[in-house]
Coordinates of C-alpha atoms and ligand atoms in Angstrom, one line a residue:
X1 CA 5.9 82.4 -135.3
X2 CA 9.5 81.9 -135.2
X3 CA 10.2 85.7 -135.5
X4 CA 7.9 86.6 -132.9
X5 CA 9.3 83.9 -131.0
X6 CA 13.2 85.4 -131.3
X7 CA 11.7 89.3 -131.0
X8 CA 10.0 88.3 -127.8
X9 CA 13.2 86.1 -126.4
X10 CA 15.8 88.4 -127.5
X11 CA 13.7 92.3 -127.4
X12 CA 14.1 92.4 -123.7
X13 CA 17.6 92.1 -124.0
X14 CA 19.4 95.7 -123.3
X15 CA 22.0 97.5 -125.1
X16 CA 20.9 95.5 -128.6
X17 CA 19.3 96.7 -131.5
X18 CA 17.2 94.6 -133.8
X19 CA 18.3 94.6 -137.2
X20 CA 16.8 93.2 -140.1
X21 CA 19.9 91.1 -142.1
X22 CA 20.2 91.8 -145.2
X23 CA 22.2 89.0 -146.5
X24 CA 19.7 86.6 -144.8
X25 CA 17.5 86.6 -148.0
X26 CA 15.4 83.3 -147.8
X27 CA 15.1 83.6 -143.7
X28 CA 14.1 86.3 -142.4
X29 CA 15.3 86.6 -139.0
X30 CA 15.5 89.9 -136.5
X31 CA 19.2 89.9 -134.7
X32 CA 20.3 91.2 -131.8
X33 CA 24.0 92.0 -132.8
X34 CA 26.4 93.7 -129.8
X35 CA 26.0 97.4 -130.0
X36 CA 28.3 97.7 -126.9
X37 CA 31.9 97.6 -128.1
X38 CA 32.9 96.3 -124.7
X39 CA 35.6 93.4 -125.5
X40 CA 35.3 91.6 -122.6
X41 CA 32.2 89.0 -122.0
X42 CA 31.4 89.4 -118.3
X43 CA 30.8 93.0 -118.2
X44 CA 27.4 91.8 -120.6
X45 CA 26.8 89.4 -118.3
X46 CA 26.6 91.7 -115.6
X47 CA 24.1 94.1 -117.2
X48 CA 22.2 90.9 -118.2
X49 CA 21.7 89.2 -114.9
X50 CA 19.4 91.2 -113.2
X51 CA 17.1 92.1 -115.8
X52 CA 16.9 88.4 -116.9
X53 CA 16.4 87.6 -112.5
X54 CA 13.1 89.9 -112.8
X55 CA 11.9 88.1 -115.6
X56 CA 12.6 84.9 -114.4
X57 CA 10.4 86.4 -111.2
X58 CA 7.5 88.0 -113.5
X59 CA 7.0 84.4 -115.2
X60 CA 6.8 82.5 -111.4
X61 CA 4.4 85.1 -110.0
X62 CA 2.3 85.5 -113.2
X63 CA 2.5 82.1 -114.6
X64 CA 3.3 79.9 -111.7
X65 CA 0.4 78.0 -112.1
X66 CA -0.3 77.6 -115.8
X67 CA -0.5 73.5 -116.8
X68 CA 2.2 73.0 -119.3
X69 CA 0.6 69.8 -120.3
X70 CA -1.0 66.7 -118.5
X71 CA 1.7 63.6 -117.5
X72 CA 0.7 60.3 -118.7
X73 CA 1.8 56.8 -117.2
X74 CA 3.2 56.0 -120.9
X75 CA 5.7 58.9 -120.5
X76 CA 6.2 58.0 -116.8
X77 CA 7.3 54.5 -118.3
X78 CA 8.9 56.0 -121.6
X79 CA 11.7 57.9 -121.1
X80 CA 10.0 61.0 -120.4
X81 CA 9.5 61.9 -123.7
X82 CA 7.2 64.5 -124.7
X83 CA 7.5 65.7 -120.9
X84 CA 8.4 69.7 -120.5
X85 CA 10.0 69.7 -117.1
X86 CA 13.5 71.8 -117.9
X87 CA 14.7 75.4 -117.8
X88 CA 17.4 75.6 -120.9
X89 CA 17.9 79.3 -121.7
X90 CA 20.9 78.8 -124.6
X91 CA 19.3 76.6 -127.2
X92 CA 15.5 75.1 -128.1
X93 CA 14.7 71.8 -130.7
X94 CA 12.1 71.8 -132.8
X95 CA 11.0 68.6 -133.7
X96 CA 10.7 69.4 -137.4
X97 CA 13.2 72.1 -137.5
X98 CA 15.9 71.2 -135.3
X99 CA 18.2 72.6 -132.7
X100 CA 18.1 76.5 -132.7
X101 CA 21.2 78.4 -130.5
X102 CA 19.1 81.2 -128.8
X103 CA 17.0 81.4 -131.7
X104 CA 19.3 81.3 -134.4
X105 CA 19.1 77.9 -136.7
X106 CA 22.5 76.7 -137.9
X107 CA 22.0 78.0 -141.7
X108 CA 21.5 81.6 -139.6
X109 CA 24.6 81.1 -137.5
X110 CA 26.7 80.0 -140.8
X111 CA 25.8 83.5 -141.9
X112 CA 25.7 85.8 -139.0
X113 CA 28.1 84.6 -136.4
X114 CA 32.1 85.6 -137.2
X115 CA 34.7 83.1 -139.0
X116 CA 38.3 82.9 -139.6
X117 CA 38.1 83.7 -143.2
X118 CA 35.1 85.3 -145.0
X119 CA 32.7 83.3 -146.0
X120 CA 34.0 80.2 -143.3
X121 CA 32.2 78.2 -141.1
X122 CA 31.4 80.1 -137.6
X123 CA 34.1 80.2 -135.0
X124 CA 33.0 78.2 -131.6
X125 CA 34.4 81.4 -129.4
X126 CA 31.8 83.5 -131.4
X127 CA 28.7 80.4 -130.7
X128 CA 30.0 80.6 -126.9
X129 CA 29.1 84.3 -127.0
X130 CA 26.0 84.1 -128.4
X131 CA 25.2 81.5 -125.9
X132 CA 26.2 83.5 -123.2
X133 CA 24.4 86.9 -123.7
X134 CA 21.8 85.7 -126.8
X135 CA 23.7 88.8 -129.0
X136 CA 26.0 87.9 -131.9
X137 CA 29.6 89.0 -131.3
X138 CA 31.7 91.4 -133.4
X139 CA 34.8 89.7 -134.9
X140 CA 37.1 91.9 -132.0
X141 CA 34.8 90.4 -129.3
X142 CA 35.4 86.9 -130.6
X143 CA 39.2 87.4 -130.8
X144 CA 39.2 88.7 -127.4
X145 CA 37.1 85.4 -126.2
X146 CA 39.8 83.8 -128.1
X147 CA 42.8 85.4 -126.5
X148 CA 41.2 85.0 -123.1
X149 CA 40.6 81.2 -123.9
X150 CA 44.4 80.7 -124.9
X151 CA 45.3 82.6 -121.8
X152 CA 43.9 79.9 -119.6
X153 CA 44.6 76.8 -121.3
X154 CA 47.8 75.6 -119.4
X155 CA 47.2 72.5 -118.0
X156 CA 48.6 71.3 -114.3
X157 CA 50.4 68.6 -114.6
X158 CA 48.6 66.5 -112.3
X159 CA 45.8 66.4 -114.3
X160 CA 48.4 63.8 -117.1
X161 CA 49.4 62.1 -114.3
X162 CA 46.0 61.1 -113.3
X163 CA 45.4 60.1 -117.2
X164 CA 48.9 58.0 -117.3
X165 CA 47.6 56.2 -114.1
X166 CA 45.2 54.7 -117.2
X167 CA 45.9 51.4 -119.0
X168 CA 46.7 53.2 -122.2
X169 CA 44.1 50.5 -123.9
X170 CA 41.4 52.0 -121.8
X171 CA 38.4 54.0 -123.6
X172 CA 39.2 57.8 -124.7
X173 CA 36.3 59.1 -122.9
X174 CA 37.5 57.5 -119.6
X175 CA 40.8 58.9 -119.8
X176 CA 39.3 62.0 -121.2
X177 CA 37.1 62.1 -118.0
X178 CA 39.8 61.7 -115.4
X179 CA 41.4 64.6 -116.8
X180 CA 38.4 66.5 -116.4
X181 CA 37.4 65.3 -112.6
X182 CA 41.3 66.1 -112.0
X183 CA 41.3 69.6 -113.1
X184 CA 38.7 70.3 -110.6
X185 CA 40.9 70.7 -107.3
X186 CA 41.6 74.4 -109.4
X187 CA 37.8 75.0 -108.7
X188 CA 37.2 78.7 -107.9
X189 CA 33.9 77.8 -107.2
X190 CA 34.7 74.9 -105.2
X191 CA 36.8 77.2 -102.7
X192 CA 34.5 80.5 -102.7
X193 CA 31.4 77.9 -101.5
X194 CA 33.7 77.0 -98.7
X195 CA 34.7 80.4 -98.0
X196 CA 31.2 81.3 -97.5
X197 CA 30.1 83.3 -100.9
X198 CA 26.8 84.8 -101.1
X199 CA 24.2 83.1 -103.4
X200 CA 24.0 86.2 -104.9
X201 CA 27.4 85.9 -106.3
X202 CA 27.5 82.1 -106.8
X203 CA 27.3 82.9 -110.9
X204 CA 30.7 84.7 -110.7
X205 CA 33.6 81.9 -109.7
X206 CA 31.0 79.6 -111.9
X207 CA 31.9 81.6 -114.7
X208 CA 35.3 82.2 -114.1
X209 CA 36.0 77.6 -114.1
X210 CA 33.5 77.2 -116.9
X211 CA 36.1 79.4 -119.0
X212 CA 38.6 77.4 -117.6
X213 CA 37.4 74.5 -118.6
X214 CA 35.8 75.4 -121.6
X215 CA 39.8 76.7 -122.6
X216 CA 41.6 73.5 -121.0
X217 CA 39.3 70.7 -122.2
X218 CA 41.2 70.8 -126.3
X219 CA 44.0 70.3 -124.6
X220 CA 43.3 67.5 -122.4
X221 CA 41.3 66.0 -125.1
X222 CA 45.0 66.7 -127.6
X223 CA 46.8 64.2 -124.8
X224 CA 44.5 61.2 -124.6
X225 CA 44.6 61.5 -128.5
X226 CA 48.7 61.8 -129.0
X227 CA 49.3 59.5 -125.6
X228 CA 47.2 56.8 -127.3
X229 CA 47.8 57.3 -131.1
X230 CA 51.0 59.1 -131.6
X231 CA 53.6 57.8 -129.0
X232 CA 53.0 60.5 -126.7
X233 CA 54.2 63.4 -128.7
X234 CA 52.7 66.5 -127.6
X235 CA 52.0 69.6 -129.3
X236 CA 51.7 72.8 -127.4
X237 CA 48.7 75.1 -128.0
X238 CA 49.7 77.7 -130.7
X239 CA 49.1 81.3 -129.7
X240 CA 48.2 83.0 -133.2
X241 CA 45.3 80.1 -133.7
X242 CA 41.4 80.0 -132.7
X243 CA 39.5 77.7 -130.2
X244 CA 38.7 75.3 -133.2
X245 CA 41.6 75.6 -135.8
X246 CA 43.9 75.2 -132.3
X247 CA 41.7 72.0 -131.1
X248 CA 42.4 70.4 -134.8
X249 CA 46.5 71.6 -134.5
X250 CA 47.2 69.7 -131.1
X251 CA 45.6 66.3 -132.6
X252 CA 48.1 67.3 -135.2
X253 CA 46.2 68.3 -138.4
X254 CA 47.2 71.8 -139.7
X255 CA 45.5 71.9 -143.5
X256 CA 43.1 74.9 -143.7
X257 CA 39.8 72.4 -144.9
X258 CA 40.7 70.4 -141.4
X259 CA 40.6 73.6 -139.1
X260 CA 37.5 74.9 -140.8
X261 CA 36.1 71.3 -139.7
X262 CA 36.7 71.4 -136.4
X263 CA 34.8 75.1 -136.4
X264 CA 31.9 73.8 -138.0
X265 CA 32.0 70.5 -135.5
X266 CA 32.5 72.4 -131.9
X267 CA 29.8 74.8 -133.1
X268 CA 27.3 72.6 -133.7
X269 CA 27.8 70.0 -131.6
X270 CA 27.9 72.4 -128.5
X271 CA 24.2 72.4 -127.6
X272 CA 20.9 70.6 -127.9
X273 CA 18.9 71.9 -125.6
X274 CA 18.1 71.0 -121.8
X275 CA 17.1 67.2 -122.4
X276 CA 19.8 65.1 -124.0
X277 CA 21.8 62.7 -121.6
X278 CA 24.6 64.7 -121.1
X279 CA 23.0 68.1 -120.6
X280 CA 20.5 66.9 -118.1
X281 CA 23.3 65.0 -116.8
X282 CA 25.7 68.3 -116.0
X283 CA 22.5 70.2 -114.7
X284 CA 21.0 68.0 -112.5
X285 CA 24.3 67.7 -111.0
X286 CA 25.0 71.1 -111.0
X287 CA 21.4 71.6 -109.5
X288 CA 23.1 70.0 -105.7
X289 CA 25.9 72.8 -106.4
X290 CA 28.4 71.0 -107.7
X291 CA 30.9 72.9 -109.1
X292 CA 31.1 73.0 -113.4
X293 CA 34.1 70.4 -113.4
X294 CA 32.2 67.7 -111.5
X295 CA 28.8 68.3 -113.3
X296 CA 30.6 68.6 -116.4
X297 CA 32.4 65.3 -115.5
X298 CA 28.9 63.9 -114.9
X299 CA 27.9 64.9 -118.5
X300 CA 30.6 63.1 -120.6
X301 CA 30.1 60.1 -119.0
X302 CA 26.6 60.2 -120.2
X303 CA 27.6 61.2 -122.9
X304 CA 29.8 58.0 -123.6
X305 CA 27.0 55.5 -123.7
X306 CA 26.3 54.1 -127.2
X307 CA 22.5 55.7 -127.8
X308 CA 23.9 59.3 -126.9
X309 CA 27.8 60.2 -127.6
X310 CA 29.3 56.8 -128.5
X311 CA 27.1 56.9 -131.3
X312 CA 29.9 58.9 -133.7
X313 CA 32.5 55.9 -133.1
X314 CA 29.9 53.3 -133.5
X315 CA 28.3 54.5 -136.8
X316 CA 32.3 54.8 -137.9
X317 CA 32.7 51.0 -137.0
X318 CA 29.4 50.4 -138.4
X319 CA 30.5 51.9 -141.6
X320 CA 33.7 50.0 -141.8
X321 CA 32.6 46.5 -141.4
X322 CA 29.8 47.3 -144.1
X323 CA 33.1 48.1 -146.3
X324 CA 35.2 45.0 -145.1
X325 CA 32.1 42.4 -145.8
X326 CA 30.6 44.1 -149.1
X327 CA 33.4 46.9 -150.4
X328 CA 33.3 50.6 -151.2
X329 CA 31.1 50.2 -154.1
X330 CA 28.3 48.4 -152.2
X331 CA 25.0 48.4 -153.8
X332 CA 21.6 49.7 -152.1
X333 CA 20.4 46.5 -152.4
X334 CA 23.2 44.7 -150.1
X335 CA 23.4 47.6 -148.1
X336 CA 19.3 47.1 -147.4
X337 CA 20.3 43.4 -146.9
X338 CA 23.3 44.5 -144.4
X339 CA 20.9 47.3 -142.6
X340 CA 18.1 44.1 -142.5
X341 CA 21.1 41.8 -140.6
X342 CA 22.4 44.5 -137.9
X343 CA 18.5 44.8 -136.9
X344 CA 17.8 40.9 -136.8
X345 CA 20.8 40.9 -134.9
X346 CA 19.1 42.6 -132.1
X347 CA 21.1 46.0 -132.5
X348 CA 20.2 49.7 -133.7
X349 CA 21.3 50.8 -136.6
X350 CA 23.6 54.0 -135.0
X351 CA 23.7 57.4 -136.7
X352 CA 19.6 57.0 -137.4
X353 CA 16.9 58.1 -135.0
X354 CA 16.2 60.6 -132.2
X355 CA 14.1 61.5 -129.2
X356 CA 13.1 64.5 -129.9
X357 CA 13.5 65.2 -134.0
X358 CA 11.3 64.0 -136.1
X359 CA 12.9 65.0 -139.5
X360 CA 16.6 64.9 -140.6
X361 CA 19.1 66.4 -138.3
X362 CA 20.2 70.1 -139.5
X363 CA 23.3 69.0 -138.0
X364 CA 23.5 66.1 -140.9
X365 CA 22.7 68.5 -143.6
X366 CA 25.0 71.1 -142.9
X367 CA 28.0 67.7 -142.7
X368 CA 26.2 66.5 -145.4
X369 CA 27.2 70.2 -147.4
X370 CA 30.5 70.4 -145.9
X371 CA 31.1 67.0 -147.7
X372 CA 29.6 67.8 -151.1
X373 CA 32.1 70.9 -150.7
X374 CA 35.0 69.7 -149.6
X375 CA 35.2 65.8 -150.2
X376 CA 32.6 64.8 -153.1
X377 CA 34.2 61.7 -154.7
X378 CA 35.2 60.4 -151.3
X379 CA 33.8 56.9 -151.0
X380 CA 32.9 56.6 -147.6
X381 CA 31.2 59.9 -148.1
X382 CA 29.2 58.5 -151.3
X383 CA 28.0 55.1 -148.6
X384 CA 26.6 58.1 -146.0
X385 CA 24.5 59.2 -148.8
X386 CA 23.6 55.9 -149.8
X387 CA 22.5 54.8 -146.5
X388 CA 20.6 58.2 -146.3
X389 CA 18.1 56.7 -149.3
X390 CA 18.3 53.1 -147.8
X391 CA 18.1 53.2 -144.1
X392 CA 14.5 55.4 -143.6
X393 CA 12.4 53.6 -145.4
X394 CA 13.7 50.1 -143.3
X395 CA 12.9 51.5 -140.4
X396 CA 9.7 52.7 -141.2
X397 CA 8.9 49.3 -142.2
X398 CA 10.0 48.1 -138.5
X399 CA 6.8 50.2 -137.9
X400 CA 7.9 51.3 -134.4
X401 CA 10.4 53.8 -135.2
X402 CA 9.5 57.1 -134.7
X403 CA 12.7 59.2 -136.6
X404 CA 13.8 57.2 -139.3
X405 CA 15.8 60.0 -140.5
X406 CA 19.7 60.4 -139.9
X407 CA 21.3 62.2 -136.9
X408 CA 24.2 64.3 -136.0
X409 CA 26.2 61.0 -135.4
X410 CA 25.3 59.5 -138.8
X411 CA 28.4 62.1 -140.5
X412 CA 30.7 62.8 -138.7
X413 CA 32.9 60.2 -138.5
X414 CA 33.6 60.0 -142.3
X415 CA 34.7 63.9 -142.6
X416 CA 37.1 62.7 -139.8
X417 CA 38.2 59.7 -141.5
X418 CA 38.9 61.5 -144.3
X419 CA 41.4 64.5 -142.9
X420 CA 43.2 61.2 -141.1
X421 CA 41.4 61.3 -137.8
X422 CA 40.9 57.5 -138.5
X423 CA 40.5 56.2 -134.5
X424 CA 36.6 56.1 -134.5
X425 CA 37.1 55.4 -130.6
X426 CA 38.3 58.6 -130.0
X427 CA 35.1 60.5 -131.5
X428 CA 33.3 60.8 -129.0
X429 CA 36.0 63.0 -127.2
X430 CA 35.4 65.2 -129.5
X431 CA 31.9 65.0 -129.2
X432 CA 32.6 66.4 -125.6
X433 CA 34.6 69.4 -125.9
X434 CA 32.1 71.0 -128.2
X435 CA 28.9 69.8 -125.4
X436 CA 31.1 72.1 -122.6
X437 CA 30.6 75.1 -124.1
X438 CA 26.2 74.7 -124.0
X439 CA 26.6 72.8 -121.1
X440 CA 28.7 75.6 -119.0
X441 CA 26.7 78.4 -120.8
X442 CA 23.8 77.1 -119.3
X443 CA 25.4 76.8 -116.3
X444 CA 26.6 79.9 -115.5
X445 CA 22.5 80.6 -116.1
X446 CA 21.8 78.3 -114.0
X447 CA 23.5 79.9 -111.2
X448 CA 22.7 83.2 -112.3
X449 CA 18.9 83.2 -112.2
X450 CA 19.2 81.0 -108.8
X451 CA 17.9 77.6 -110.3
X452 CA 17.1 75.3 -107.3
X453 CA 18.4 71.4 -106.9
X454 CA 16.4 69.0 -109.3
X455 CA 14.2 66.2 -107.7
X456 CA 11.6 65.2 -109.5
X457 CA 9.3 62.9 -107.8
X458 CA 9.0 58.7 -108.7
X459 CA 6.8 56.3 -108.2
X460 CA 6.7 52.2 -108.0
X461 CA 4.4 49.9 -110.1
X462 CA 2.2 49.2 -107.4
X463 CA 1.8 53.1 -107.0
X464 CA 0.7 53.4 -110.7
X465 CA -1.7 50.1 -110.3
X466 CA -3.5 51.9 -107.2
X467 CA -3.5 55.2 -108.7
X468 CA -4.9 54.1 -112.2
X469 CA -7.4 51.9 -110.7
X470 CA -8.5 54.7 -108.5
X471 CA -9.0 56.9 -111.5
X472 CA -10.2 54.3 -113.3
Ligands
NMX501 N1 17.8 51.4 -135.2 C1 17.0 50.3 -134.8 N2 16.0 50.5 -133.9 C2 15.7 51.8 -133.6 C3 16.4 52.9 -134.1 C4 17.5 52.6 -134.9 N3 18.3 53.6 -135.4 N4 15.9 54.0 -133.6 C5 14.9 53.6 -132.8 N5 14.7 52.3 -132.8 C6 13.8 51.5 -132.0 C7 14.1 51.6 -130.5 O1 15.2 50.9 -130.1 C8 12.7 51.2 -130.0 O2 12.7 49.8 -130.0 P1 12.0 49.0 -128.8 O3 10.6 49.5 -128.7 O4 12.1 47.6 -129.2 O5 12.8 49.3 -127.6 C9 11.7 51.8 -131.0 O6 12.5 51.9 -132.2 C10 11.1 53.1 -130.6 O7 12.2 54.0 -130.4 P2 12.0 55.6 -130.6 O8 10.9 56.1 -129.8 O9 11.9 55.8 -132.1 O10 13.4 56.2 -130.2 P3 13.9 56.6 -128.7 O11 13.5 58.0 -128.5 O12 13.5 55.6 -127.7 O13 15.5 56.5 -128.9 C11 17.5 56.8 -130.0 C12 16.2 57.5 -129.6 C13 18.4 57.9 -130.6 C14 18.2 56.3 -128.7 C15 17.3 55.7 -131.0 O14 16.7 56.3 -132.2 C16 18.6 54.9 -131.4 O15 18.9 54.0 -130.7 N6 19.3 55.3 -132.5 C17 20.6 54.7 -132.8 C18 21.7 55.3 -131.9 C19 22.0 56.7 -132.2 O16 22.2 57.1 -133.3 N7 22.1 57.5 -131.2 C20 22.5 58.9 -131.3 C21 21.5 60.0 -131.0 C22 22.0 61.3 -131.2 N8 23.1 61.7 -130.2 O17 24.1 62.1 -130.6 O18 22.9 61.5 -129.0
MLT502 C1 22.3 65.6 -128.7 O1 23.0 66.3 -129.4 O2 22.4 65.7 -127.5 C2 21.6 64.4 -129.3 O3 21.1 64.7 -130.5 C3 20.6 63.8 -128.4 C4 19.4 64.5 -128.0 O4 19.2 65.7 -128.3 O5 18.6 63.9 -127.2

């Protein structure tokens, strides 16, 4: 199922071969690696577009009316979950398997997708590509993403002037979000739409600011960190470094194990399909053409509430106040009696749950490895792994939880911790750099294949009485 499911997605995609990886022993997957040796991105995008247009048209006029399931009132009233109602071309969840990046899991993009050093976790410029055009990059095509990223990363200097105008005391993500809505007056798209471009060419100047962005948010995202943790002291990008190992060297952490974190984090925080908060956020504000900086805007500040985002810093601070009330060497049973008080308290228990997956995160496991790697004795490390055996089975007991299992959130604050990234408040920055690049890819879609405004319709209660009794 899942190889006919990536054939069929990625076959129709020209100037790719399928080749059977070799080194991909115990998951067989079909590729489409670049055959073109073409170094720069949008000349794939061009050839992409308008074959990807007619298919988009061959599914409406074939397919327009087949039911993709029947809406109930409980999902009207429940979040939508469980309701398909989204067009998200650069990743897809499985409930059981988790998140795949056009049809590659994250064990398949550890393997295929290029690193710094052989045998390294995946470079985010080479993820961005493979979100982009669905084809894995050569190394060369990543270090020209790279390049091109570096060559737009200067920030205006408005855009700290707008984040100085902040109470230094106010939350990362707010100050990391005026940055963002004040890089938009450089909007290319922004000025072409009042110049009059054709639809036909809207995809173009959304490209060109999604790169933009995409290059200038580690930088923005550097500031907040050293204006609020390290007096102010700013350190300029560095031109011989990648996206990620760049990102971790204007926080100001150089060591080798810390860059290859930060890869591993942009990479797989970057996407999760159409549904999450913040992605549904950025495209349902892109939807009424707003340009990528204001939907993108849109998206972190979803993205900061506590059951999304925030939920990195607040399983940090969890953590920390289990350690200052019981100690490092806590037992299971008075973590289970600490885990029992937080829910009779009235609060979640952050790090653990999900919407959509119903099994443990990929994105755990593959923090989870990291850790076992890099940082096995650590202590806070060894409590992630003991909450991992004591935290399901209490919230199965609470018998209305539907993912007892651990999330994304649930590790990543702890491999922070331990490279010295202490400030759990600032995670969720972090958290946001990595969404732009599945957020914009999408975009640049969404513009591409002529996605129309979103307006779903709603109803009142008294609606739903009529209608129900009517049905009745
Ligand atoms: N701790 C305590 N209660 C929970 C938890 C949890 N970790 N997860 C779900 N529940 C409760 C939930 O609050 C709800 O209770 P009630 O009916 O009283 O309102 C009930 O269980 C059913 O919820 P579900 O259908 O299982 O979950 P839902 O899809 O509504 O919410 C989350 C998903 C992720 C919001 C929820 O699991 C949660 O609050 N987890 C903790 C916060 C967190 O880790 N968020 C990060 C998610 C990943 N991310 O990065 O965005
Ligand atoms: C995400 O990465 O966006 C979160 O896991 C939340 C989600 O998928 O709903």
């Amino acid at each position: 199922m899942v190889l006919y499911r990536s054939v069929s997605l990625l076959s129709k995609l020209k100037n790719t071969r399928a080749v059977r990886q070799p080194n991909l022993a115990n998951s067989v997957r079909w590729l489409q690696i670049q055959t073109s040796s073409d170094l720069d991105i949008r000349s794939h995008l061009k050839e992409l577009i308008p074959e990807q247009q007619e298919r988009l048209k061959k599914i409406k006029s074939e397919y327009g009316k087949v039911q993709l399931g029947n809406i109930t009132v409980d999902m009207v009233l429940g979040g939508m979950r469980g309701m398909t109602g989204l067009l998200w071309e650069t990743s897809l969840l499985d409930p059981d398997e988790g998140i795949r990046f056009r049809g590659l899991s994250i064990p398949e993009c550890q393997k295929v997708l290029p690193a710094a050093k052989s045998g390294g976790e995946p470079l985010p410029e080479g993820l961005l590509w493979l979100l982009l055009t669905g084809k894995v990059p050569t190394k060369e095509q990543v270090d020209a993403l790279s390049a091109e990223l570096r060559s737009r990363a200067t920030i205006p200097d408005h855009v700290y002037k707008a984040i100085d105008a902040l109470p230094i005391t106010a939350h990362p993500m707010t100050q990391f979000t005026t940055g963002v809505l004040a890089l938009q007056v450089q909007s290319e798209f922004s000025k072409a739409y009042e110049n009059g471009i054709h639809k036909s060419k809207y995809w173009e100047p959304t490209f060109e600011d999604s790169l933009s962005l995409i290059a200038q948010l580690p930088a923005v995202a550097a500031y907040v960190y050293r204006r609020m943790y390290k007096n102010g002291e700013i350190i300029p990008v560095d031109d011989s470094l990648d996206y990620g190992a760049n990102f971790a060297h204007m926080l100001g952490f150089n060591s080798p194990d810390m860059q290859e974190l930060m890869r591993l984090y942009v990479t797989i925080h970057s996407d999760h399909e159409g549904g999450n908060v913040s992605a549904h956020t950025g495209h349902l504000v892109a939807s009424a053409l707003s340009d990528p900086y204001l939907s993108f805007a849109a998206a972190l500040n979803g993205l900061a509430g506590p059951l999304h985002g925030l939920a990195n810093q607040e399983v940090l601070l969890w953590i920390k106040s289990v350690v200052d009330e019981c100690g490092e060497n806590i037992s299971k049973d008075q973590l289970k009696d600490y885990v029992w008080k937080t829910l009779n308290s009235g609060k979640v228990v952050p790090g653990f749950g999900h919407g959509v997956l119903r099994k443990t995160d990929p994105r755990y496991m593959c923090q989870r490895e990291f850790a076992l790697k890099h940082l096995p004795d650590d202590p806070l490390f060894q409590l992630v792994s003991k909450l991992y055996d004591v935290v399901p089975p209490i919230l199965t007991e609470l018998g209305k939880v539907k993912n007892p299992w651990p999330n994304v959130d649930a590790h990543s604050g702890v491999l922070l911790n331990y490279y010295g990234l202490t400030e759990a408040r600032y995670y969720t920055v972090l958290f946001g750099v990595s969404r732009a690049i599945g957020i914009c890819s999408q975009l640049i879609w969404d513009r591409a294949l002529g996605l129309p405004l979103e307006r779903p319709k709603s109803v009142t209660m008294e609606w739903l009485e009529n209608h129900c009794k009517k049905s009745a």
